[in-house]
Every structure is written in structure tokens, then in C-alpha cells.
Coordinates of C-alpha atoms in Angstrom, one line a residue:
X1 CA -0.7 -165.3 55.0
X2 CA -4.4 -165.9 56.2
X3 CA -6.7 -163.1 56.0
X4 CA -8.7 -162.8 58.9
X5 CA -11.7 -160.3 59.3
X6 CA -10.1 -157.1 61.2
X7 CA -11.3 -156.4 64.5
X8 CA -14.2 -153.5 63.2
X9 CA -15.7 -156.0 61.0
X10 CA -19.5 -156.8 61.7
X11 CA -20.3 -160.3 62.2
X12 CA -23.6 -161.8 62.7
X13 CA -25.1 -165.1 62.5
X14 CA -28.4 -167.5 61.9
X15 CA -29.4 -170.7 62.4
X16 CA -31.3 -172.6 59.8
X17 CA -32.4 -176.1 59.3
X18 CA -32.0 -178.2 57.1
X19 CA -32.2 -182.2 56.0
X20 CA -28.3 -182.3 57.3
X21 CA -29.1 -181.1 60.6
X22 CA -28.8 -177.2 61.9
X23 CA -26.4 -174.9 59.4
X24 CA -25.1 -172.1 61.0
X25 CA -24.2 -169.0 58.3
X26 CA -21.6 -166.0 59.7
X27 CA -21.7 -162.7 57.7
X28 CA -18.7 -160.5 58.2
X29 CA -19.8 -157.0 57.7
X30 CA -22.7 -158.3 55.6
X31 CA -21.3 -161.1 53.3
X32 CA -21.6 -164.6 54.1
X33 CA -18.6 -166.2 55.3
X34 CA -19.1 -169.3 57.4
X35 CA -21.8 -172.2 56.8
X36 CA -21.1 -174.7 59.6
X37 CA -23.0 -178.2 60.4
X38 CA -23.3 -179.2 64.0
X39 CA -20.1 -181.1 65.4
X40 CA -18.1 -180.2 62.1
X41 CA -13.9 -180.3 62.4
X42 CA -12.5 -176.8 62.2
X43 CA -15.7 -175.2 63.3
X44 CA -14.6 -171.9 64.9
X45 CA -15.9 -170.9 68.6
X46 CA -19.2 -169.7 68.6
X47 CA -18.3 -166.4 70.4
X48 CA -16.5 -165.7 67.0
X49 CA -19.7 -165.7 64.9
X50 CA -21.0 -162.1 66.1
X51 CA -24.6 -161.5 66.9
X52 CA -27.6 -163.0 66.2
X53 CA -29.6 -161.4 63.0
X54 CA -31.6 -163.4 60.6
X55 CA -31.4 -160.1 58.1
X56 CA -27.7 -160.6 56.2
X57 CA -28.6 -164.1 55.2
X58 CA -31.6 -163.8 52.9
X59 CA -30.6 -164.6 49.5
X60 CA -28.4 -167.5 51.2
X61 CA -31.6 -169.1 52.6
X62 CA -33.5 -169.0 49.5
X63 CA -31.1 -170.0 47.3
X64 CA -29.9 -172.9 50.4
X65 CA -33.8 -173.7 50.6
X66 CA -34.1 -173.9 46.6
X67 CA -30.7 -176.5 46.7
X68 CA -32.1 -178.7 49.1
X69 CA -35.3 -178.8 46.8
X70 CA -33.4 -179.8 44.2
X71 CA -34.5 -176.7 42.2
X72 CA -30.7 -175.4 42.2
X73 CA -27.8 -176.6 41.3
X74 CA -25.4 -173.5 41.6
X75 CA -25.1 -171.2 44.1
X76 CA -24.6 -167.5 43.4
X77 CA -23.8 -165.6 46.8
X78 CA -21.4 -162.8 47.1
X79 CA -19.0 -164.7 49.5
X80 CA -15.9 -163.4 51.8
X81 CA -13.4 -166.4 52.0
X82 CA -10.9 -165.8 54.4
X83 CA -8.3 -168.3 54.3
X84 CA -4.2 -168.2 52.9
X85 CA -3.9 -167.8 49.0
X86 CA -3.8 -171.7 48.5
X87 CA -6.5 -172.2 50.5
X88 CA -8.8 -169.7 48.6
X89 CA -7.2 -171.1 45.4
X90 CA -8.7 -174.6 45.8
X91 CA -11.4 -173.4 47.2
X92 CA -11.9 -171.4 43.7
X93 CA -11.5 -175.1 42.7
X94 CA -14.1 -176.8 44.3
X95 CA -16.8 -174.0 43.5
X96 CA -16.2 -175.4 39.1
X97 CA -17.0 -178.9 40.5
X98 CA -20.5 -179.3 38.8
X99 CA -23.4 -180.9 40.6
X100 CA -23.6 -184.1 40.5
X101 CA -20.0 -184.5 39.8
X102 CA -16.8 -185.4 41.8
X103 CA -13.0 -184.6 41.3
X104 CA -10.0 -186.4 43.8
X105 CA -7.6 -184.4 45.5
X106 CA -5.0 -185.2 43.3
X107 CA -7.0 -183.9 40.2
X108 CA -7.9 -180.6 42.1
X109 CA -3.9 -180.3 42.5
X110 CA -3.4 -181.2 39.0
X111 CA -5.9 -178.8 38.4
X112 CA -4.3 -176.1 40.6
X113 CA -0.1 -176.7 39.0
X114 CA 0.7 -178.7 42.1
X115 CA 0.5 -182.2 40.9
X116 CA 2.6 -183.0 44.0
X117 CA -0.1 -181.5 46.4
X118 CA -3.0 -183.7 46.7
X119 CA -2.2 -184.1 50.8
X120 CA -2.1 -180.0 51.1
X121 CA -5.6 -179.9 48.8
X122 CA -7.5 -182.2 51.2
X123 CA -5.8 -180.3 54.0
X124 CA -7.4 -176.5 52.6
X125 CA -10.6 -178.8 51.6
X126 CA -11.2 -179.6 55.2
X127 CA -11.1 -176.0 56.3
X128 CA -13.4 -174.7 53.7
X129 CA -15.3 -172.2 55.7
X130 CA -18.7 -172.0 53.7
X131 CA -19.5 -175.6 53.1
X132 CA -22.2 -176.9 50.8
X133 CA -22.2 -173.6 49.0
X134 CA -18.5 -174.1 48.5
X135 CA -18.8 -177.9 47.8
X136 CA -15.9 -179.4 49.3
X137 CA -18.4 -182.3 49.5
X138 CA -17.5 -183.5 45.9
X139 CA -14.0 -184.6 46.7
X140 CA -13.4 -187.9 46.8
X141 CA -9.8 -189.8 47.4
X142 CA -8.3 -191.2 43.9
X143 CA -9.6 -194.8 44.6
X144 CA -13.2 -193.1 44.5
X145 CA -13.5 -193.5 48.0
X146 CA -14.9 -190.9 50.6
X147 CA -12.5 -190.4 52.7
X148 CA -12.6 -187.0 54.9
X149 CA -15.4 -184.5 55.5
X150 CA -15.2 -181.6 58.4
X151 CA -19.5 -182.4 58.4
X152 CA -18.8 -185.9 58.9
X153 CA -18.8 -189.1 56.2
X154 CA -22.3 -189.6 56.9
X155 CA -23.2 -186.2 55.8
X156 CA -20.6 -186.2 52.9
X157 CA -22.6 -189.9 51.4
X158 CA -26.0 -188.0 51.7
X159 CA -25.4 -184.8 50.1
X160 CA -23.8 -187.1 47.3
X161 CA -26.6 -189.3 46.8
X162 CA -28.9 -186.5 46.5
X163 CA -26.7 -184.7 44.0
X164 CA -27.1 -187.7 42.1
X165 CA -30.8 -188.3 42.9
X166 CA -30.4 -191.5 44.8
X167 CA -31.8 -189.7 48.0
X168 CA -34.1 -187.1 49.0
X169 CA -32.9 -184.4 51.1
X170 CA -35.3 -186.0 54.2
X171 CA -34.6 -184.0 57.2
X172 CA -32.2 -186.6 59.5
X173 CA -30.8 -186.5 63.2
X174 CA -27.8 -185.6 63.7

């Protein structure tokens, strides 16, 4: 079952920059619960993200503006996942990824008692609604390769490097 915010929640949204291009947060009825780069897979409609207001998304700017300074490493943010119980079960995965670090698929199954579900990991990966923050960006496929990323392999090979301090986070165009 997906959970889905009920039709009285409060949603409201911002636009930030940042060195990957434009994120845009959602807050549903205050708590973050979309960060979305521009032309990222499984982005939802924009009339979905509520109404304009910088005010929910605070602590997420600060703590996203620390990050790309590379003065954080972890994010601590309340966050309101809405996705089917596997889906918020490897997305409980990828948040013990360290920095710096990557895992495959198939070791976020193993990981998860699925050892046969590396295909339906990448698949809940991809619709990770609060990306960066929730870093889907440190899955890699089991060869080491980088293969899938809803912001784009470009994007995915940047935010790597600069976990791993082979790149500043330099503002690019996307």
C-alpha cells in the first residue's frame, strides 16, 4: 500500500540553488517530503507541490547549504516518506550509507532479507522522493558501475566525487 498525503494535508514548496542545478523541497503539512532536481525521472507534477513558502524549509536549507560546503556529512531533518513499506524500507537503507561510501543494490537487498531483490531495490531507489538527503546517490550496480539515477548520471558522478573530495561542489548548468 503507498501512503499518500490525504487530501487536507498542507503542502508548500521552495526553490533553492545549488551546485547540481535548482532543488525543489515539498513540505506536507510542514515536514519535508520531496527534494527534486530539474528534469529528474519520477518527479511529480508541479501542481502537486502546494504553494509557494520559503518558511517550512529552514533547517533543510542550512543543513543542505552546510552539505554542499562540505561541513556536513549527515543530514538530520524530520522527514515524511510516503512511499509502500518496501519502498520506505530501503529507503531506511540508503539513509546508513555513510558519506563517502557506496553499497550495490544487491547488498542493500542482502541487507534488507531479500537477497533475490536487487532489481525491486533499484526500482524503490529510483523513486526516492527526498534525494541527496536520502542518498540514493551511493548506489552503485555490483560491477561498481553507476548505473541509474532519477537526477541524471551526470549528477550522480558529481555528488560522488565530492563525497570523496575529488570535486568541489562548483555550481554547473544543468
Amino acid at each position: 500500500m503507498t501512503t499518500t498525503p490525504s487530501p487536507t494535508a498542507t503542502r508548500q514548496h521552495t526553490v533553492v540553488d545549488s551546485p547540481y542545478g535548482p532543488l525543489t523541497l515539498v513540505a506536507t503539512d510542514g515536514v519535508l517530503a520531496g527534494l527534486y532536481m530539474t528534469g529528474q525521472r519520477h518527479r511529480p507534477p508541479e501542481e502537486t507541490f502546494g504553494e509557494p513558502d520559503p518558511r517550512p524549509f529552514t533547517e533543510a536549507v542550512r543543513q543542505l547549504d552546510a552539505y554542499f560546503a562540505g561541513e556536513l556529512r549527515t543530514f538530520d531533518l524530520p522527514l515524511r516518506l510516503d512511499g509502500t513499506p518496501f519502498q520506505r524500507s530501503v529507503w531506511a537503507q540508503l539513509q546508513q550509507i555513510p558519506y563517502g561510501e557506496t553499497r550495490s543494490y544487491g547488498e542493500l537487498a542482502e541487507n534488507l532479507g531479500k537477497p533475490g531483490a536487487s532489481r525491486a531495490v533499484g526500482l524503490a531507489n529510483g523513486k526516492n522522493p527526498v534525494g541527496i538527503i536520502v542518498p540514493c546517490h551511493r548506489v552503485i550496480g555490483a560491477s561498481g558501475s553507476l548505473t541509474g539515477y532519477g537526477g541524471g548520471l551526470d549528477r550522480k558522478q558529481r555528488l560522488l566525487a565530492f563525497e570523496n573530495g575529488t570535486e568541489d561542489a562548483t555550481p554547473a548548468l544543468f
